[in-house]
Amino acid sequence: MKLVKLIANLGYGSRKDVTQLFRSGRITDADGEVLYADDVVPYETIRVDDEPLDPPPGLVLMMNKPLGVTCSRKDPGRVVYDLLPPRYNVRSPVLSSVGRLDRDTTGLLLFTDDGALLHRIISPKAQVSKVYEATLAQDLRGDEAELFASGTLMLETEKEPLAPAVLDVLGPRHARLTVTEGRYHQVRRMFAAAGNHVETLRRISVGGLTLGELPLGEWRAIDADEVALIFSGTA
Ligand code: URA
């Protein structure tokens, strides 16, 4: 791909803007030599204003999503994309969240610009487990683990019962739930179906990938080994 298009696709500006960056000598190699639009150079040697280029397409990020931000670009309030560098929001291919977390859910949220990867992660066929920790408004009754594992739990407005899910009780009002689907408000609706109400909800892992020490509200790129972890231990 020609350099102008490649750099424009990374969100540095329109092709016209990037052509202007070349003309102004702001695009150089690692030694500070000015590059020209027709040059053919390794990606990692390119600098814009002495800074390495943003990562190439195939980008995968993880975020520890904070409270109060939504995953919809259309939401008029604060959205998860506001927490990423502005350039990441004008890249082509587009960077999207992998599924969604509710405004009031915190924890592990993935982003990628790789559509095939995104579909592989969210496809129910892939059986990628998602682990949530919930605190509840009322004490657990004791029958929830059986109900959630049954494979027959039907949520209102759904046509198919939920796939079996695993509940680990961590305290009277504290539980960990492992699901392999990603239906709308699934975890909150599951506890509602068991007569309870989720007060706080946090996703702690997707497949074998966990949040680790990533602070709330922060994000980082993940590498191929970490992407492979998402699919580890899945069918
Ligand atoms: N289930 C929910 O109810 N909310 C989320 O954000 C994720 C799973």
mmCIF file of C-alpha atoms and ligand atoms in Angstrom:
data_model
loop_
_atom_site.group_PDB
_atom_site.id
_atom_site.type_symbol
_atom_site.label_atom_id
_atom_site.label_comp_id
_atom_site.label_asym_id
_atom_site.label_seq_id
_atom_site.Cartn_x
_atom_site.Cartn_y
_atom_site.Cartn_z
ATOM 1 C CA MET A 1 0.000 0.000 0.000
ATOM 2 C CA LYS A 2 1.228 3.491 -0.810
ATOM 3 C CA LEU A 3 2.521 5.436 2.184
ATOM 4 C CA VAL A 4 -0.044 8.238 1.892
ATOM 5 C CA LYS A 5 -2.955 5.820 2.019
ATOM 6 C CA LEU A 6 -1.388 3.720 4.765
ATOM 7 C CA ILE A 7 -0.777 6.734 7.011
ATOM 8 C CA ALA A 8 -4.170 8.304 6.243
ATOM 9 C CA ASN A 9 -5.863 4.994 7.147
ATOM 10 C CA LEU A 10 -4.194 5.135 10.539
ATOM 11 C CA GLY A 11 -6.126 8.335 11.250
ATOM 12 C CA TYR A 12 -3.356 10.909 10.723
ATOM 13 C CA GLY A 13 -5.629 12.881 8.403
ATOM 14 C CA SER A 14 -7.101 12.788 4.941
ATOM 15 C CA ARG A 15 -4.854 11.781 2.057
ATOM 16 C CA LYS A 16 -4.531 15.484 1.312
ATOM 17 C CA ASP A 17 -3.457 16.170 4.921
ATOM 18 C CA VAL A 18 -0.911 13.349 4.793
ATOM 19 C CA THR A 19 0.450 14.553 1.441
ATOM 20 C CA GLN A 20 0.981 17.895 3.149
ATOM 21 C CA LEU A 21 2.813 16.149 6.037
ATOM 22 C CA PHE A 22 5.199 14.658 3.456
ATOM 23 C CA ARG A 23 5.670 18.031 1.789
ATOM 24 C CA SER A 24 6.473 19.648 5.125
ATOM 25 C CA GLY A 25 9.143 17.003 5.837
ATOM 26 C CA ARG A 26 7.362 15.797 8.942
ATOM 27 C CA ILE A 27 7.448 12.173 7.829
ATOM 28 C CA THR A 28 10.905 10.684 8.214
ATOM 29 C CA ASP A 29 12.694 7.417 8.772
ATOM 30 C CA ALA A 30 14.233 6.398 12.089
ATOM 31 C CA ASP A 31 17.418 8.371 11.262
ATOM 32 C CA GLY A 32 15.470 11.568 10.607
ATOM 33 C CA GLU A 33 15.834 11.338 6.805
ATOM 34 C CA VAL A 34 12.807 12.915 5.155
ATOM 35 C CA LEU A 35 10.613 10.370 3.392
ATOM 36 C CA TYR A 36 8.727 10.926 0.152
ATOM 37 C CA ALA A 37 5.280 9.634 -0.658
ATOM 38 C CA ASP A 38 6.621 7.078 -3.163
ATOM 39 C CA ASP A 39 9.287 5.637 -0.854
ATOM 40 C CA VAL A 40 9.078 1.976 0.082
ATOM 41 C CA VAL A 41 10.333 1.499 3.635
ATOM 42 C CA PRO A 42 9.662 -0.916 6.496
ATOM 43 C CA TYR A 43 6.654 0.118 8.576
ATOM 44 C CA GLU A 44 8.573 0.208 11.846
ATOM 45 C CA THR A 45 11.081 2.747 10.527
ATOM 46 C CA ILE A 46 8.464 5.396 9.702
ATOM 47 C CA ARG A 47 8.187 8.415 11.995
ATOM 48 C CA VAL A 48 5.652 11.247 12.053
ATOM 49 C CA ASP A 49 7.040 14.236 13.932
ATOM 50 C CA ASP A 50 9.760 11.881 15.255
ATOM 51 C CA GLU A 51 7.174 9.491 16.737
ATOM 52 C CA PRO A 52 6.759 5.886 15.523
ATOM 53 C CA LEU A 53 3.547 5.209 13.634
ATOM 54 C CA ASP A 54 0.541 3.845 15.524
ATOM 55 C CA PRO A 55 0.222 0.051 15.287
ATOM 56 C CA PRO A 56 -0.778 -1.322 11.867
ATOM 57 C CA PRO A 57 -4.170 -2.935 11.161
ATOM 58 C CA GLY A 58 -4.720 -6.130 13.105
ATOM 59 C CA LEU A 59 -4.829 -4.102 16.287
ATOM 60 C CA VAL A 60 -6.321 -5.748 19.401
ATOM 61 C CA LEU A 61 -6.750 -3.805 22.643
ATOM 62 C CA MET A 62 -7.978 -4.628 26.102
ATOM 63 C CA MET A 63 -9.571 -2.057 28.392
ATOM 64 C CA ASN A 64 -10.610 -2.146 32.016
ATOM 65 C CA LYS A 65 -13.895 -0.402 31.331
ATOM 66 C CA PRO A 66 -14.954 2.030 34.050
ATOM 67 C CA LEU A 67 -18.513 2.783 35.154
ATOM 68 C CA GLY A 68 -20.615 5.343 33.321
ATOM 69 C CA VAL A 69 -19.382 4.890 29.762
ATOM 70 C CA THR A 70 -21.276 3.066 27.041
ATOM 71 C CA CYS A 71 -20.041 0.954 24.160
ATOM 72 C CA SER A 72 -22.272 2.622 21.566
ATOM 73 C CA ARG A 73 -20.724 5.250 19.325
ATOM 74 C CA LYS A 74 -24.181 6.772 18.944
ATOM 75 C CA ASP A 75 -24.690 7.374 22.658
ATOM 76 C CA PRO A 76 -24.796 11.116 23.373
ATOM 77 C CA GLY A 77 -22.962 10.587 26.704
ATOM 78 C CA ARG A 78 -19.454 9.375 27.428
ATOM 79 C CA VAL A 79 -18.429 6.338 25.390
ATOM 80 C CA VAL A 80 -15.573 3.873 25.676
ATOM 81 C CA TYR A 81 -14.060 5.254 22.472
ATOM 82 C CA ASP A 82 -13.483 8.576 24.272
ATOM 83 C CA LEU A 83 -10.916 6.744 26.423
ATOM 84 C CA LEU A 84 -8.800 5.829 23.377
ATOM 85 C CA PRO A 85 -6.494 8.188 21.460
ATOM 86 C CA PRO A 86 -8.629 10.304 19.054
ATOM 87 C CA ARG A 87 -6.687 8.906 16.065
ATOM 88 C CA TYR A 88 -7.867 5.390 16.945
ATOM 89 C CA ASN A 89 -11.431 6.524 16.280
ATOM 90 C CA VAL A 90 -10.787 7.522 12.693
ATOM 91 C CA ARG A 91 -8.779 4.504 11.590
ATOM 92 C CA SER A 92 -9.690 2.360 8.640
ATOM 93 C CA PRO A 93 -10.513 -0.461 9.110
ATOM 94 C CA VAL A 94 -12.642 0.721 12.002
ATOM 95 C CA LEU A 95 -11.739 -0.249 15.550
ATOM 96 C CA SER A 96 -14.794 -1.693 17.374
ATOM 97 C CA SER A 97 -15.500 -3.147 20.769
ATOM 98 C CA VAL A 98 -15.831 -6.920 20.778
ATOM 99 C CA GLY A 99 -19.400 -7.196 21.996
ATOM 100 C CA ARG A 100 -20.587 -4.712 24.585
ATOM 101 C CA LEU A 101 -20.673 -4.133 28.302
ATOM 102 C CA ASP A 102 -23.479 -2.104 29.875
ATOM 103 C CA ARG A 103 -22.872 1.438 31.068
ATOM 104 C CA ASP A 104 -22.927 0.113 34.642
ATOM 105 C CA THR A 105 -20.656 -2.876 34.030
ATOM 106 C CA THR A 106 -16.905 -2.597 34.563
ATOM 107 C CA GLY A 107 -14.041 -4.815 33.509
ATOM 108 C CA LEU A 108 -12.496 -6.524 30.545
ATOM 109 C CA LEU A 109 -13.545 -5.114 27.194
ATOM 110 C CA LEU A 110 -11.730 -5.989 23.981
ATOM 111 C CA PHE A 111 -11.431 -3.922 20.811
ATOM 112 C CA THR A 112 -10.205 -4.920 17.391
ATOM 113 C CA ASP A 113 -10.177 -3.722 13.799
ATOM 114 C CA ASP A 114 -10.038 -7.352 12.622
ATOM 115 C CA GLY A 115 -13.623 -8.243 11.711
ATOM 116 C CA ALA A 116 -12.913 -11.969 11.343
ATOM 117 C CA LEU A 117 -11.318 -12.093 14.796
ATOM 118 C CA LEU A 118 -14.205 -10.144 16.304
ATOM 119 C CA HIS A 119 -16.706 -12.654 14.914
ATOM 120 C CA ARG A 120 -14.609 -15.583 16.069
ATOM 121 C CA ILE A 121 -14.658 -14.239 19.636
ATOM 122 C CA ILE A 122 -18.355 -13.402 19.827
ATOM 123 C CA SER A 123 -19.710 -16.358 17.854
ATOM 124 C CA PRO A 124 -21.651 -18.660 20.207
ATOM 125 C CA LYS A 125 -20.091 -21.534 18.262
ATOM 126 C CA ALA A 126 -16.657 -20.554 19.525
ATOM 127 C CA GLN A 127 -17.796 -21.167 23.122
ATOM 128 C CA VAL A 128 -15.469 -18.456 24.446
ATOM 129 C CA SER A 129 -16.237 -18.214 28.148
ATOM 130 C CA LYS A 130 -16.911 -14.844 29.748
ATOM 131 C CA VAL A 131 -16.512 -14.658 33.520
ATOM 132 C CA TYR A 132 -18.400 -12.036 35.538
ATOM 133 C CA GLU A 133 -18.375 -11.180 39.214
ATOM 134 C CA ALA A 134 -21.651 -9.856 40.528
ATOM 135 C CA THR A 135 -22.777 -8.410 43.819
ATOM 136 C CA LEU A 136 -26.467 -8.866 44.448
ATOM 137 C CA ALA A 137 -29.229 -6.961 46.194
ATOM 138 C CA GLN A 138 -30.489 -10.052 48.008
ATOM 139 C CA ASP A 139 -29.045 -13.254 49.403
ATOM 140 C CA LEU A 140 -28.769 -16.104 46.914
ATOM 141 C CA ARG A 141 -31.600 -18.620 47.313
ATOM 142 C CA GLY A 142 -29.453 -21.687 46.735
ATOM 143 C CA ASP A 143 -31.069 -23.002 43.548
ATOM 144 C CA GLU A 144 -29.407 -20.561 41.129
ATOM 145 C CA ALA A 145 -26.452 -22.776 40.192
ATOM 146 C CA GLU A 146 -28.810 -25.543 39.128
ATOM 147 C CA LEU A 147 -31.095 -23.148 37.252
ATOM 148 C CA PHE A 148 -28.206 -21.523 35.355
ATOM 149 C CA ALA A 149 -26.591 -24.895 34.545
ATOM 150 C CA SER A 150 -29.847 -26.398 33.303
ATOM 151 C CA GLY A 151 -29.672 -25.253 29.689
ATOM 152 C CA THR A 152 -33.421 -24.646 29.892
ATOM 153 C CA LEU A 153 -33.518 -21.146 31.391
ATOM 154 C CA MET A 154 -35.599 -19.005 29.061
ATOM 155 C CA LEU A 155 -35.239 -15.238 29.415
ATOM 156 C CA GLU A 156 -38.191 -13.009 28.620
ATOM 157 C CA THR A 157 -38.449 -12.071 24.922
ATOM 158 C CA GLU A 158 -35.893 -14.761 23.938
ATOM 159 C CA LYS A 159 -36.769 -17.629 21.616
ATOM 160 C CA GLU A 160 -34.031 -20.026 22.678
ATOM 161 C CA PRO A 161 -33.103 -21.125 26.202
ATOM 162 C CA LEU A 162 -29.724 -20.074 27.526
ATOM 163 C CA ALA A 163 -26.778 -22.406 27.158
ATOM 164 C CA PRO A 164 -25.666 -23.884 30.479
ATOM 165 C CA ALA A 165 -23.702 -21.443 32.653
ATOM 166 C CA VAL A 166 -21.608 -22.046 35.758
ATOM 167 C CA LEU A 167 -22.266 -20.219 39.034
ATOM 168 C CA ASP A 168 -19.665 -20.106 41.789
ATOM 169 C CA VAL A 169 -20.978 -18.694 45.036
ATOM 170 C CA LEU A 170 -18.423 -16.389 46.650
ATOM 171 C CA GLY A 171 -20.630 -15.110 49.492
ATOM 172 C CA PRO A 172 -24.314 -14.680 50.374
ATOM 173 C CA ARG A 173 -24.627 -11.828 47.861
ATOM 174 C CA HIS A 174 -21.533 -12.340 45.791
ATOM 175 C CA ALA A 175 -21.111 -14.743 42.874
ATOM 176 C CA ARG A 176 -19.009 -15.528 39.852
ATOM 177 C CA LEU A 177 -20.853 -16.518 36.697
ATOM 178 C CA THR A 178 -19.287 -18.096 33.610
ATOM 179 C CA VAL A 179 -21.291 -17.840 30.393
ATOM 180 C CA THR A 180 -20.497 -18.720 26.790
ATOM 181 C CA GLU A 181 -23.057 -16.448 25.126
ATOM 182 C CA GLY A 182 -23.402 -12.692 24.965
ATOM 183 C CA ARG A 183 -27.093 -11.950 24.984
ATOM 184 C CA TYR A 184 -28.437 -8.507 25.760
ATOM 185 C CA HIS A 185 -28.026 -7.734 29.518
ATOM 186 C CA GLN A 186 -27.583 -11.463 29.931
ATOM 187 C CA VAL A 187 -26.124 -11.644 33.425
ATOM 188 C CA ARG A 188 -28.509 -9.075 34.907
ATOM 189 C CA ARG A 189 -31.468 -10.855 33.307
ATOM 190 C CA MET A 190 -30.292 -14.249 34.574
ATOM 191 C CA PHE A 191 -30.214 -13.042 38.164
ATOM 192 C CA ALA A 192 -33.535 -11.249 37.639
ATOM 193 C CA ALA A 193 -34.983 -14.586 36.466
ATOM 194 C CA ALA A 194 -33.808 -16.009 39.800
ATOM 195 C CA GLY A 195 -35.620 -13.251 41.722
ATOM 196 C CA ASN A 196 -32.521 -11.167 42.430
ATOM 197 C CA HIS A 197 -31.007 -7.892 41.261
ATOM 198 C CA VAL A 198 -27.409 -7.254 40.219
ATOM 199 C CA GLU A 199 -25.937 -4.287 42.069
ATOM 200 C CA THR A 200 -22.423 -4.360 40.628
ATOM 201 C CA LEU A 201 -21.096 -6.319 37.672
ATOM 202 C CA ARG A 202 -17.516 -6.745 36.553
ATOM 203 C CA ARG A 203 -16.129 -8.912 33.751
ATOM 204 C CA ILE A 204 -12.881 -10.462 34.820
ATOM 205 C CA SER A 205 -11.980 -12.667 31.868
ATOM 206 C CA VAL A 206 -12.712 -13.561 28.269
ATOM 207 C CA GLY A 207 -11.527 -17.094 27.470
ATOM 208 C CA GLY A 208 -8.149 -17.474 29.142
ATOM 209 C CA LEU A 209 -7.408 -13.733 28.993
ATOM 210 C CA THR A 210 -7.761 -11.877 32.285
ATOM 211 C CA LEU A 211 -7.613 -8.227 33.216
ATOM 212 C CA GLY A 212 -4.435 -8.673 35.265
ATOM 213 C CA GLU A 213 -3.234 -5.465 36.881
ATOM 214 C CA LEU A 214 -4.711 -3.114 34.291
ATOM 215 C CA PRO A 215 -6.135 -0.149 36.247
ATOM 216 C CA LEU A 216 -9.769 0.875 35.823
ATOM 217 C CA GLY A 217 -10.222 3.174 32.826
ATOM 218 C CA GLU A 218 -6.933 2.163 31.221
ATOM 219 C CA TRP A 219 -6.233 0.169 28.076
ATOM 220 C CA ARG A 220 -3.307 -1.466 26.318
ATOM 221 C CA ALA A 221 -2.615 -3.330 23.099
ATOM 222 C CA ILE A 222 -2.422 -7.114 23.378
ATOM 223 C CA ASP A 223 -0.107 -9.358 21.390
ATOM 224 C CA ALA A 224 -0.711 -12.560 19.421
ATOM 225 C CA ASP A 225 0.009 -14.786 22.444
ATOM 226 C CA GLU A 226 -2.634 -12.942 24.458
ATOM 227 C CA VAL A 227 -5.103 -13.184 21.563
ATOM 228 C CA ALA A 228 -4.459 -16.948 21.504
ATOM 229 C CA LEU A 229 -5.263 -17.046 25.230
ATOM 230 C CA ILE A 230 -8.807 -15.856 24.430
ATOM 231 C CA PHE A 231 -9.386 -19.166 22.652
ATOM 232 C CA SER A 232 -7.528 -21.361 25.090
ATOM 233 C CA GLY A 233 -9.710 -23.881 26.857
ATOM 234 C CA THR A 234 -12.648 -23.321 24.498
ATOM 235 C CA ALA A 235 -14.323 -25.915 22.311
HETATM 236 N N1 URA B 1 -24.418 -9.166 31.083
HETATM 237 C C1 URA B 1 -25.012 -8.045 31.511
HETATM 238 O O1 URA B 1 -26.119 -8.078 32.042
HETATM 239 N N2 URA B 1 -24.361 -6.882 31.337
HETATM 240 C C2 URA B 1 -23.154 -6.790 30.782
HETATM 241 O O2 URA B 1 -22.606 -5.702 30.663
HETATM 242 C C3 URA B 1 -22.547 -7.974 30.341
HETATM 243 C C4 URA B 1 -23.191 -9.151 30.507
#
